[in-house]
């Protein structure tokens, strides 16, 4: 009985820590909103605070769902995700002011999407009591992934929204980006497939350069995923999503097999595909040229596919310097796509290098908590799924930040939780819900195992009794 009481106290402590961190996140959000208004408008405006309060009310509702349905879930994941999301809303609101947006502004729509995404995450947590249920539907998730990848290629519903890449689907008044949801369905499929077929994939092959390479007949899965990634690259002209999918599979394959040779083979295959794409796809050529020589006059003045937005983003970050211009005092409106592709540079100009490092540390901590789940999961499916979902978040942040800072060519992926867009928010909050569910399952199983072990250990002593008790009974 005392052990059960102690476990309940631990659960309360976890949720108590989470609640304190949520309050701190809400304070950071409110202070950021106030700083934007004072810096850009010179006065406070109440309605945006009300909209922000609605979002945080939804987050509080999710916290209550965790208390009821997943009391042992990680207490750090939700506060970090909510804080990052609120920073993104504040940044978009700042750009709205700079561009003179009125009426139903992008910031208002982003806040509503964020609220809906948190509610959906709460629904997932409430009804999904055990993450292992997803393993039963491995091939259903495979079919869902195929459908999501094919949708933008269908004439009539696939659209580029004025860009050079066919990434979106338009069904009546609704427009969404299927690739954001595909990263979840693919992670579930990869996890289920690798658990079921892990033994055949890890079969011994030939050793070369100190590594064990798989047998050719076991290379089917990586060839299929490589072909899928190349299809996305060639047909949809989306280098970032292609890299994201293939990187996700490579990492999950390495975690499942422990063979570094798979990573070597995969990287060589992707480099070969990337070189072929550079040779034959003008969009990829333009991205690489803009990356290598962004200040070239021809590229800088090019209307589409040039380096103008890349250079403006770099100028904005340089203008911010170490400490930033301060919320509301920069010029994010000078950079094209400031709310989406370049939200990171828009924030960086006003919070500076120190503020950007703080945001990256939040992402690092979030990914670290997710990977910790993967390392401690007792079942292979949970371990692979948590690792895959955490890594896809990490890789996406790297691709985005690397692109806007000229570490790698620009890809156009949205920054998780920060960039404008409902599809990205919904997908990332579902990822958070799955990670929270896996952490709760791990700790619940550990507690049950501990309780069973303590009961088993205590049983012989009570059954045998002390010598004095035996003598008294006799």
Tab-separated table of C-alpha atoms in Angstrom:
chain	number	residue	atom	x	y	z
A	1	UNK	CA	0.000	0.000	0.000
A	2	UNK	CA	2.820	2.377	0.851
A	3	UNK	CA	4.421	1.656	-2.516
A	4	UNK	CA	1.235	2.599	-4.358
A	5	UNK	CA	1.051	5.776	-2.296
A	6	UNK	CA	4.638	6.622	-3.231
A	7	UNK	CA	3.895	6.029	-6.918
A	8	UNK	CA	0.932	8.405	-6.742
A	9	UNK	CA	3.153	11.026	-5.141
A	10	UNK	CA	5.674	10.613	-7.964
A	11	UNK	CA	2.914	11.055	-10.558
A	12	UNK	CA	1.733	14.232	-8.824
A	13	UNK	CA	5.274	15.554	-8.721
A	14	UNK	CA	5.685	14.947	-12.468
A	15	UNK	CA	2.518	16.820	-13.311
A	16	UNK	CA	3.363	19.500	-10.748
A	17	UNK	CA	6.701	20.131	-12.456
A	18	UNK	CA	4.904	20.251	-15.788
A	19	UNK	CA	2.377	22.801	-14.500
A	20	UNK	CA	5.109	25.084	-13.132
A	21	UNK	CA	6.952	24.963	-16.459
A	22	UNK	CA	3.728	25.697	-18.332
A	23	UNK	CA	3.169	28.791	-16.195
A	24	UNK	CA	6.713	29.946	-16.973
A	25	UNK	CA	6.093	29.346	-20.690
A	26	UNK	CA	2.880	31.376	-20.569
A	27	UNK	CA	4.740	34.225	-18.839
A	28	UNK	CA	7.440	34.168	-21.539
A	29	UNK	CA	4.712	34.269	-24.194
A	30	UNK	CA	2.919	37.209	-22.549
A	31	UNK	CA	6.148	39.162	-22.074
A	32	UNK	CA	7.103	38.574	-25.711
A	33	UNK	CA	3.705	39.774	-26.899
A	34	UNK	CA	3.939	42.871	-24.701
A	35	UNK	CA	7.463	43.602	-25.956
A	36	UNK	CA	6.296	43.375	-29.575
A	37	UNK	CA	3.413	45.772	-28.976
A	38	UNK	CA	5.491	48.284	-27.037
A	39	UNK	CA	8.343	48.098	-29.550
A	40	UNK	CA	6.238	48.303	-32.706
A	41	UNK	CA	3.076	50.125	-31.585
A	42	UNK	CA	4.160	51.976	-28.453
A	43	UNK	CA	1.092	50.746	-26.542
A	44	UNK	CA	-0.562	47.541	-25.366
A	45	UNK	CA	-3.486	45.995	-27.242
A	46	UNK	CA	-5.668	43.528	-25.321
A	47	UNK	CA	-7.264	41.301	-28.069
A	48	UNK	CA	-4.003	39.483	-28.987
A	49	UNK	CA	-3.558	38.581	-25.313
A	50	UNK	CA	-7.060	37.075	-25.309
A	51	UNK	CA	-6.216	34.954	-28.356
A	52	UNK	CA	-3.004	33.832	-26.658
A	53	UNK	CA	-4.977	32.958	-23.524
A	54	UNK	CA	-7.231	30.674	-25.597
A	55	UNK	CA	-4.171	28.781	-26.822
A	56	UNK	CA	-2.778	28.389	-23.304
A	57	UNK	CA	-6.216	27.274	-22.066
A	58	UNK	CA	-6.060	24.452	-24.620
A	59	UNK	CA	-2.564	23.576	-23.371
A	60	UNK	CA	-3.908	23.492	-19.798
A	61	UNK	CA	-6.676	21.144	-20.964
A	62	UNK	CA	-4.016	18.859	-22.444
A	63	UNK	CA	-2.198	18.989	-19.110
A	64	UNK	CA	-5.399	17.833	-17.377
A	65	UNK	CA	-5.764	14.986	-19.880
A	66	UNK	CA	-2.216	13.943	-18.990
A	67	UNK	CA	-3.110	13.909	-15.299
A	68	UNK	CA	-6.073	11.635	-15.990
A	69	UNK	CA	-4.869	9.413	-18.849
A	70	UNK	CA	-1.061	9.554	-18.827
A	71	UNK	CA	0.027	10.601	-15.350
A	72	UNK	CA	3.524	9.146	-15.761
A	73	UNK	CA	4.320	10.949	-19.031
A	74	UNK	CA	7.443	13.075	-19.364
A	75	UNK	CA	6.876	16.487	-17.679
A	76	UNK	CA	9.242	18.449	-19.944
A	77	UNK	CA	7.917	17.715	-23.449
A	78	UNK	CA	4.604	19.598	-23.243
A	79	UNK	CA	5.996	22.861	-21.754
A	80	UNK	CA	8.783	23.085	-24.339
A	81	UNK	CA	6.457	22.414	-27.281
A	82	UNK	CA	3.907	24.949	-26.014
A	83	UNK	CA	6.577	27.599	-25.413
A	84	UNK	CA	8.075	27.147	-28.887
A	85	UNK	CA	4.610	27.313	-30.433
A	86	UNK	CA	3.803	30.523	-28.558
A	87	UNK	CA	7.109	32.100	-29.654
A	88	UNK	CA	6.148	31.326	-33.243
A	89	UNK	CA	2.748	32.978	-32.814
A	90	UNK	CA	4.364	36.087	-31.308
A	91	UNK	CA	6.860	36.254	-34.198
A	92	UNK	CA	4.098	35.966	-36.805
A	93	UNK	CA	2.123	38.668	-34.979
A	94	UNK	CA	5.205	40.887	-35.146
A	95	UNK	CA	5.430	40.388	-38.924
A	96	UNK	CA	1.703	41.143	-39.263
A	97	UNK	CA	2.299	44.520	-37.613
A	98	UNK	CA	5.281	45.228	-39.872
A	99	UNK	CA	3.276	44.397	-43.002
A	100	UNK	CA	0.139	46.203	-41.861
A	101	UNK	CA	-2.071	43.089	-41.860
A	102	UNK	CA	-5.640	43.619	-40.657
A	103	UNK	CA	-8.768	41.534	-40.145
A	104	UNK	CA	-8.174	37.781	-39.962
A	105	UNK	CA	-4.397	38.060	-39.734
A	106	UNK	CA	-1.939	35.181	-40.190
A	107	UNK	CA	-1.113	35.361	-36.464
A	108	UNK	CA	-4.764	34.915	-35.540
A	109	UNK	CA	-5.094	31.951	-37.901
A	110	UNK	CA	-1.872	30.466	-36.539
A	111	UNK	CA	-3.163	30.748	-32.968
A	112	UNK	CA	-6.409	29.032	-33.957
A	113	UNK	CA	-4.499	26.265	-35.755
A	114	UNK	CA	-2.269	25.854	-32.712
A	115	UNK	CA	-5.295	25.573	-30.431
A	116	UNK	CA	-6.882	22.980	-32.720
A	117	UNK	CA	-3.600	21.053	-32.876
A	118	UNK	CA	-3.337	20.923	-29.077
A	119	UNK	CA	-6.932	19.685	-28.861
A	120	UNK	CA	-6.173	16.939	-31.402
A	121	UNK	CA	-3.102	15.953	-29.375
A	122	UNK	CA	-5.340	15.678	-26.304
A	123	UNK	CA	-7.770	13.469	-28.243
A	124	UNK	CA	-4.915	11.202	-29.370
A	125	UNK	CA	-3.677	10.863	-25.789
A	126	UNK	CA	-7.160	10.217	-24.438
A	127	UNK	CA	-8.082	7.424	-26.841
A	128	UNK	CA	-4.664	5.866	-27.546
A	129	UNK	CA	-4.055	4.030	-24.278
A	130	UNK	CA	-1.100	1.972	-25.511
A	131	UNK	CA	1.287	2.883	-28.332
A	132	UNK	CA	1.777	-0.809	-29.168
A	133	UNK	CA	-1.696	-0.835	-30.719
A	134	UNK	CA	-0.230	1.041	-33.684
A	135	UNK	CA	2.040	-1.902	-34.469
A	136	UNK	CA	-0.981	-3.988	-35.472
A	137	UNK	CA	-1.651	-1.571	-38.331
A	138	UNK	CA	1.871	-1.430	-39.767
A	139	UNK	CA	0.796	-1.947	-43.366
A	140	UNK	CA	-2.221	0.318	-43.006
A	141	UNK	CA	0.229	3.094	-42.181
A	142	UNK	CA	2.280	2.043	-45.202
A	143	UNK	CA	-0.751	2.487	-47.469
A	144	UNK	CA	-1.567	5.804	-45.793
A	145	UNK	CA	1.989	6.971	-46.468
A	146	UNK	CA	1.729	6.052	-50.142
A	147	UNK	CA	-1.571	7.911	-50.466
A	148	UNK	CA	-0.146	11.006	-48.764
A	149	UNK	CA	2.906	10.982	-51.041
A	150	UNK	CA	0.848	10.533	-54.209
A	151	UNK	CA	-1.836	13.143	-53.459
A	152	UNK	CA	0.197	16.229	-54.522
A	153	UNK	CA	1.013	14.514	-57.832
A	154	UNK	CA	-2.659	14.119	-58.812
A	155	UNK	CA	-3.715	16.718	-61.412
A	156	UNK	CA	-6.524	18.932	-60.217
A	157	UNK	CA	-5.824	18.746	-56.498
A	158	UNK	CA	-2.031	19.076	-56.332
A	159	UNK	CA	-0.871	22.683	-56.237
A	160	UNK	CA	2.333	24.657	-55.795
A	161	UNK	CA	0.736	27.768	-54.194
A	162	UNK	CA	2.897	29.975	-56.383
A	163	UNK	CA	6.160	28.161	-55.656
A	164	UNK	CA	8.209	25.818	-57.820
A	165	UNK	CA	7.390	22.694	-55.801
A	166	UNK	CA	4.171	20.648	-55.921
A	167	UNK	CA	3.793	20.124	-52.173
A	168	UNK	CA	0.201	21.023	-51.337
A	169	UNK	CA	-3.236	19.559	-51.894
A	170	UNK	CA	-6.275	21.780	-52.380
A	171	UNK	CA	-9.696	20.256	-51.733
A	172	UNK	CA	-12.290	23.001	-52.010
A	173	UNK	CA	-11.502	25.660	-49.397
A	174	UNK	CA	-9.038	23.398	-47.563
A	175	UNK	CA	-5.329	23.396	-48.428
A	176	UNK	CA	-2.869	21.140	-46.625
A	177	UNK	CA	0.626	19.685	-46.978
A	178	UNK	CA	0.488	15.849	-46.962
A	179	UNK	CA	4.245	15.459	-46.460
A	180	UNK	CA	3.915	16.732	-42.875
A	181	UNK	CA	1.543	13.885	-41.982
A	182	UNK	CA	3.520	11.347	-44.002
A	183	UNK	CA	6.507	11.699	-41.675
A	184	UNK	CA	4.323	10.294	-38.865
A	185	UNK	CA	2.785	7.455	-40.862
A	186	UNK	CA	6.196	6.536	-42.268
A	187	UNK	CA	7.742	6.476	-38.788
A	188	UNK	CA	5.027	4.087	-37.570
A	189	UNK	CA	5.400	1.895	-40.662
A	190	UNK	CA	9.207	1.813	-40.471
A	191	UNK	CA	9.068	0.911	-36.765
A	192	UNK	CA	6.576	-1.908	-37.298
A	193	UNK	CA	8.375	-3.233	-40.365
A	194	UNK	CA	11.828	-3.212	-38.756
A	195	UNK	CA	10.526	-5.006	-35.667
A	196	UNK	CA	8.914	-7.706	-37.811
A	197	UNK	CA	11.776	-8.106	-40.299
A	198	UNK	CA	14.743	-7.138	-38.159
A	199	UNK	CA	16.317	-10.600	-38.048
A	200	UNK	CA	16.512	-10.991	-41.819
A	201	UNK	CA	17.872	-7.474	-42.291
A	202	UNK	CA	20.634	-8.019	-39.723
A	203	UNK	CA	21.755	-11.305	-41.258
A	204	UNK	CA	25.529	-11.452	-41.547
A	205	UNK	CA	27.135	-10.384	-44.792
A	206	UNK	CA	30.617	-9.643	-46.007
A	207	UNK	CA	33.086	-7.537	-44.030
A	208	UNK	CA	34.885	-4.676	-45.731
A	209	UNK	CA	36.866	-1.743	-44.262
A	210	UNK	CA	36.027	-2.913	-40.754
A	211	UNK	CA	32.257	-2.968	-41.346
A	212	UNK	CA	29.795	-5.770	-41.982
A	213	UNK	CA	27.773	-5.079	-45.119
A	214	UNK	CA	24.356	-6.681	-45.666
A	215	UNK	CA	23.695	-9.353	-48.227
A	216	UNK	CA	22.385	-7.999	-51.559
A	217	UNK	CA	19.083	-9.850	-51.121
A	218	UNK	CA	18.480	-7.972	-47.844
A	219	UNK	CA	18.864	-4.553	-49.484
A	220	UNK	CA	15.282	-4.422	-50.751
A	221	UNK	CA	13.857	-2.097	-48.055
A	222	UNK	CA	16.510	0.579	-48.449
A	223	UNK	CA	16.163	0.459	-52.246
A	224	UNK	CA	12.401	0.949	-51.990
A	225	UNK	CA	12.708	3.905	-49.604
A	226	UNK	CA	15.480	5.400	-51.740
A	227	UNK	CA	13.244	5.153	-54.805
A	228	UNK	CA	10.430	6.812	-52.860
A	229	UNK	CA	12.718	9.661	-51.762
A	230	UNK	CA	13.973	10.164	-55.308
A	231	UNK	CA	10.385	10.234	-56.589
A	232	UNK	CA	9.571	13.024	-54.154
A	233	UNK	CA	12.703	14.861	-55.269
A	234	UNK	CA	12.089	14.504	-59.011
A	235	UNK	CA	8.296	14.778	-59.258
A	236	UNK	CA	7.537	17.187	-56.403
A	237	UNK	CA	10.904	18.992	-56.676
A	238	UNK	CA	11.232	18.911	-52.892
A	239	UNK	CA	14.798	18.286	-51.743
A	240	UNK	CA	14.040	18.877	-48.057
A	241	UNK	CA	11.200	16.371	-47.750
A	242	UNK	CA	13.169	13.810	-49.747
A	243	UNK	CA	16.117	14.164	-47.363
A	244	UNK	CA	13.785	14.036	-44.356
A	245	UNK	CA	12.146	10.748	-45.363
A	246	UNK	CA	15.364	9.011	-46.309
A	247	UNK	CA	17.200	10.256	-43.218
A	248	UNK	CA	14.343	9.010	-41.029
A	249	UNK	CA	14.576	5.511	-42.472
A	250	UNK	CA	18.376	5.414	-42.252
A	251	UNK	CA	18.426	6.314	-38.565
A	252	UNK	CA	15.661	3.859	-37.676
A	253	UNK	CA	17.429	1.165	-39.710
A	254	UNK	CA	20.675	1.820	-37.838
A	255	UNK	CA	18.923	1.729	-34.446
A	256	UNK	CA	17.192	-1.535	-35.387
A	257	UNK	CA	20.283	-3.310	-36.738
A	258	UNK	CA	23.296	-1.602	-35.186
A	259	UNK	CA	25.078	-1.860	-38.561
A	260	UNK	CA	26.900	1.333	-39.563
A	261	UNK	CA	27.227	-0.101	-43.056
A	262	UNK	CA	23.550	0.658	-43.684
A	263	UNK	CA	24.231	4.336	-43.004
A	264	UNK	CA	27.226	4.322	-45.367
A	265	UNK	CA	25.222	2.644	-48.125
A	266	UNK	CA	22.295	4.995	-47.610
A	267	UNK	CA	24.398	8.142	-47.673
A	268	UNK	CA	26.165	7.032	-50.845
A	269	UNK	CA	22.823	6.299	-52.489
A	270	UNK	CA	21.360	9.669	-51.517
A	271	UNK	CA	24.460	11.549	-52.670
A	272	UNK	CA	24.266	9.737	-56.006
A	273	UNK	CA	20.583	10.618	-56.340
A	274	UNK	CA	21.249	14.212	-55.332
A	275	UNK	CA	23.989	14.575	-57.942
A	276	UNK	CA	21.676	13.190	-60.605
A	277	UNK	CA	18.963	15.627	-59.518
A	278	UNK	CA	21.442	18.500	-59.707
A	279	UNK	CA	22.356	17.431	-63.216
A	280	UNK	CA	18.819	17.202	-64.586
A	281	UNK	CA	16.492	19.341	-62.381
A	282	UNK	CA	16.786	23.138	-62.855
A	283	UNK	CA	15.229	23.907	-59.449
A	284	UNK	CA	17.902	21.903	-57.638
A	285	UNK	CA	20.593	23.583	-59.740
A	286	UNK	CA	19.240	26.991	-58.780
A	287	UNK	CA	19.216	26.145	-55.069
A	288	UNK	CA	22.821	24.950	-55.189
A	289	UNK	CA	24.022	27.970	-57.184
A	290	UNK	CA	22.257	30.354	-54.784
A	291	UNK	CA	23.906	28.550	-51.876
A	292	UNK	CA	27.403	28.724	-53.356
A	293	UNK	CA	27.283	32.297	-54.681
A	294	UNK	CA	24.280	34.190	-53.269
A	295	UNK	CA	25.731	37.646	-54.048
A	296	UNK	CA	25.994	36.969	-57.771
A	297	UNK	CA	24.062	39.781	-59.502
A	298	UNK	CA	22.199	37.446	-61.833
A	299	UNK	CA	21.033	35.195	-59.013
A	300	UNK	CA	20.242	38.087	-56.673
A	301	UNK	CA	18.042	39.845	-59.239
A	302	UNK	CA	16.368	36.664	-60.486
A	303	UNK	CA	12.612	36.845	-59.987
A	304	UNK	CA	12.076	33.170	-59.076
A	305	UNK	CA	14.529	30.659	-57.652
A	306	UNK	CA	17.307	33.197	-57.079
A	307	UNK	CA	19.199	34.191	-53.956
A	308	UNK	CA	17.350	37.390	-53.014
A	309	UNK	CA	15.478	35.957	-50.033
A	310	UNK	CA	18.558	34.072	-48.824
A	311	UNK	CA	20.628	37.268	-48.841
A	312	UNK	CA	17.882	39.286	-47.147
A	313	UNK	CA	17.666	36.638	-44.433
A	314	UNK	CA	21.424	36.776	-43.889
A	315	UNK	CA	21.321	40.583	-43.729
A	316	UNK	CA	18.524	40.391	-41.166
A	317	UNK	CA	20.489	38.030	-38.945
A	318	UNK	CA	23.574	40.238	-39.246
A	319	UNK	CA	21.493	43.289	-38.340
A	320	UNK	CA	20.340	41.550	-35.167
A	321	UNK	CA	23.887	40.860	-34.022
A	322	UNK	CA	24.540	39.291	-30.645
A	323	UNK	CA	21.620	40.726	-28.655
A	324	UNK	CA	19.095	41.577	-31.375
A	325	UNK	CA	17.263	44.786	-32.178
A	326	UNK	CA	14.526	43.997	-29.664
A	327	UNK	CA	11.010	42.734	-30.336
A	328	UNK	CA	9.207	45.112	-32.675
A	329	UNK	CA	12.316	47.038	-33.703
A	330	UNK	CA	13.622	45.012	-36.646
A	331	UNK	CA	12.645	44.842	-40.332
A	332	UNK	CA	11.440	41.255	-40.913
A	333	UNK	CA	9.077	42.446	-43.640
A	334	UNK	CA	12.057	42.987	-45.947
A	335	UNK	CA	12.644	39.232	-46.215
A	336	UNK	CA	10.273	37.283	-48.505
A	337	UNK	CA	8.332	34.440	-46.852
A	338	UNK	CA	9.200	35.875	-43.435
A	339	UNK	CA	6.391	33.939	-41.699
A	340	UNK	CA	7.178	30.525	-43.171
A	341	UNK	CA	10.519	29.631	-44.747
A	342	UNK	CA	12.358	32.498	-43.039
A	343	UNK	CA	10.612	32.673	-39.664
A	344	UNK	CA	13.909	31.698	-38.042
A	345	UNK	CA	15.758	34.715	-39.457
A	346	UNK	CA	12.801	36.978	-38.644
A	347	UNK	CA	13.085	35.957	-35.002
A	348	UNK	CA	16.882	36.073	-35.061
A	349	UNK	CA	16.976	39.701	-36.167
A	350	UNK	CA	15.023	40.844	-33.110
A	351	UNK	CA	16.284	38.466	-30.392
A	352	UNK	CA	19.867	38.185	-31.641
A	353	UNK	CA	22.308	35.311	-31.559
A	354	UNK	CA	21.733	34.739	-27.834
A	355	UNK	CA	17.975	34.449	-28.335
A	356	UNK	CA	18.458	32.079	-31.263
A	357	UNK	CA	20.753	29.908	-29.164
A	358	UNK	CA	18.070	29.810	-26.455
A	359	UNK	CA	15.476	28.622	-28.990
A	360	UNK	CA	17.874	26.014	-30.373
A	361	UNK	CA	18.510	24.829	-26.809
A	362	UNK	CA	14.761	24.330	-26.378
A	363	UNK	CA	14.706	22.223	-29.539
A	364	UNK	CA	17.777	20.326	-28.325
A	365	UNK	CA	16.146	19.599	-24.976
A	366	UNK	CA	12.920	18.519	-26.682
A	367	UNK	CA	14.747	16.143	-29.024
A	368	UNK	CA	16.875	14.883	-26.129
A	369	UNK	CA	13.799	13.992	-24.075
A	370	UNK	CA	12.363	12.159	-27.063
A	371	UNK	CA	15.572	10.220	-27.701
A	372	UNK	CA	15.727	9.389	-24.001
A	373	UNK	CA	12.343	7.763	-24.448
A	374	UNK	CA	13.740	5.726	-27.327
A	375	UNK	CA	16.776	4.620	-25.342
A	376	UNK	CA	14.743	3.505	-22.305
A	377	UNK	CA	11.746	1.887	-24.032
A	378	UNK	CA	11.344	-1.748	-23.060
A	379	UNK	CA	9.729	-2.816	-26.346
A	380	UNK	CA	11.420	-2.612	-29.736
A	381	UNK	CA	8.461	-0.924	-31.410
A	382	UNK	CA	8.311	1.885	-28.851
A	383	UNK	CA	12.081	2.308	-28.983
A	384	UNK	CA	12.142	2.647	-32.766
A	385	UNK	CA	9.051	4.839	-32.954
A	386	UNK	CA	10.252	7.285	-30.284
A	387	UNK	CA	13.704	7.473	-31.858
A	388	UNK	CA	12.281	8.023	-35.335
A	389	UNK	CA	9.829	10.732	-34.289
A	390	UNK	CA	12.490	12.554	-32.271
A	391	UNK	CA	15.054	12.339	-35.038
A	392	UNK	CA	12.679	13.595	-37.719
A	393	UNK	CA	12.111	16.688	-35.581
A	394	UNK	CA	15.861	17.121	-35.111
A	395	UNK	CA	16.636	16.648	-38.800
A	396	UNK	CA	13.922	19.079	-39.856
A	397	UNK	CA	15.301	21.804	-37.575
A	398	UNK	CA	18.809	21.169	-38.914
A	399	UNK	CA	17.660	21.342	-42.541
A	400	UNK	CA	15.771	24.598	-41.957
A	401	UNK	CA	18.408	26.360	-39.852
A	402	UNK	CA	21.196	25.056	-42.070
A	403	UNK	CA	19.405	26.384	-45.143
A	404	UNK	CA	18.789	29.936	-43.901
A	405	UNK	CA	22.355	30.219	-42.546
A	406	UNK	CA	24.018	28.811	-45.713
A	407	UNK	CA	25.333	25.664	-44.074
A	408	UNK	CA	23.423	23.621	-46.671
A	409	UNK	CA	21.297	24.580	-49.712
A	410	UNK	CA	17.893	26.018	-48.906
A	411	UNK	CA	15.041	23.497	-48.976
A	412	UNK	CA	11.864	25.294	-47.906
A	413	UNK	CA	10.796	23.030	-45.031
A	414	UNK	CA	8.829	24.733	-42.219
A	415	UNK	CA	10.485	25.237	-38.836
A	416	UNK	CA	8.622	22.975	-36.354
A	417	UNK	CA	6.221	24.911	-34.074
A	418	UNK	CA	7.527	28.302	-35.271
A	419	UNK	CA	6.615	28.640	-38.964
A	420	UNK	CA	3.143	29.562	-40.154
A	421	UNK	CA	1.074	26.635	-41.377
A	422	UNK	CA	-1.630	24.414	-39.964
A	423	UNK	CA	-0.373	21.130	-41.431
A	424	UNK	CA	2.988	21.425	-39.711
A	425	UNK	CA	1.414	22.322	-36.359
A	426	UNK	CA	-1.056	19.433	-36.442
A	427	UNK	CA	1.645	16.923	-37.357
A	428	UNK	CA	4.123	18.115	-34.736
A	429	UNK	CA	1.562	18.141	-31.932
A	430	UNK	CA	0.546	14.577	-32.822
A	431	UNK	CA	4.248	13.662	-32.571
A	432	UNK	CA	4.306	15.203	-29.084
A	433	UNK	CA	1.215	13.193	-28.126
A	434	UNK	CA	2.832	9.950	-29.288
A	435	UNK	CA	6.054	10.684	-27.380
A	436	UNK	CA	4.063	11.471	-24.234
A	437	UNK	CA	2.095	8.241	-24.589
A	438	UNK	CA	5.267	6.180	-25.025
A	439	UNK	CA	6.872	7.739	-21.926
A	440	UNK	CA	3.771	6.987	-19.885
A	441	UNK	CA	3.716	3.373	-21.088
A	442	UNK	CA	7.398	2.895	-20.231
A	443	UNK	CA	7.083	4.241	-16.690
A	444	UNK	CA	3.805	2.431	-16.054
A	445	UNK	CA	5.359	-0.869	-17.097
A	446	UNK	CA	8.428	-0.211	-14.940
A	447	UNK	CA	6.227	0.526	-11.917
A	448	UNK	CA	4.173	-2.626	-12.468
A	449	UNK	CA	7.343	-4.672	-12.773
A	450	UNK	CA	8.725	-3.113	-9.587
A	451	UNK	CA	5.515	-3.802	-7.687
A	452	UNK	CA	5.435	-7.408	-8.898
A	453	UNK	CA	9.065	-7.921	-7.940
A	454	UNK	CA	8.579	-6.493	-4.440
A	455	UNK	CA	5.525	-8.711	-3.918
A	456	UNK	CA	7.419	-11.786	-5.120
A	457	UNK	CA	10.392	-10.984	-2.904
A	458	UNK	CA	8.177	-10.493	0.146
A	459	UNK	CA	6.118	-13.670	-0.325
A	460	UNK	CA	8.701	-16.268	0.821
A	461	UNK	CA	9.498	-14.341	3.995
A	462	UNK	CA	5.879	-14.097	5.040
A	463	UNK	CA	5.223	-17.716	4.146
A	464	UNK	CA	8.227	-19.113	5.988
A	465	UNK	CA	8.058	-16.847	9.028
A	466	UNK	CA	10.640	-16.441	11.758
A	467	UNK	CA	11.821	-19.362	13.927
A	468	UNK	CA	10.074	-17.869	16.952
A	469	UNK	CA	6.768	-17.693	15.056
A	470	UNK	CA	7.107	-21.320	13.974
A	471	UNK	CA	7.788	-22.426	17.515
A	472	UNK	CA	4.823	-20.447	18.829
A	473	UNK	CA	2.461	-21.980	16.280
A	474	UNK	CA	3.719	-25.451	16.997
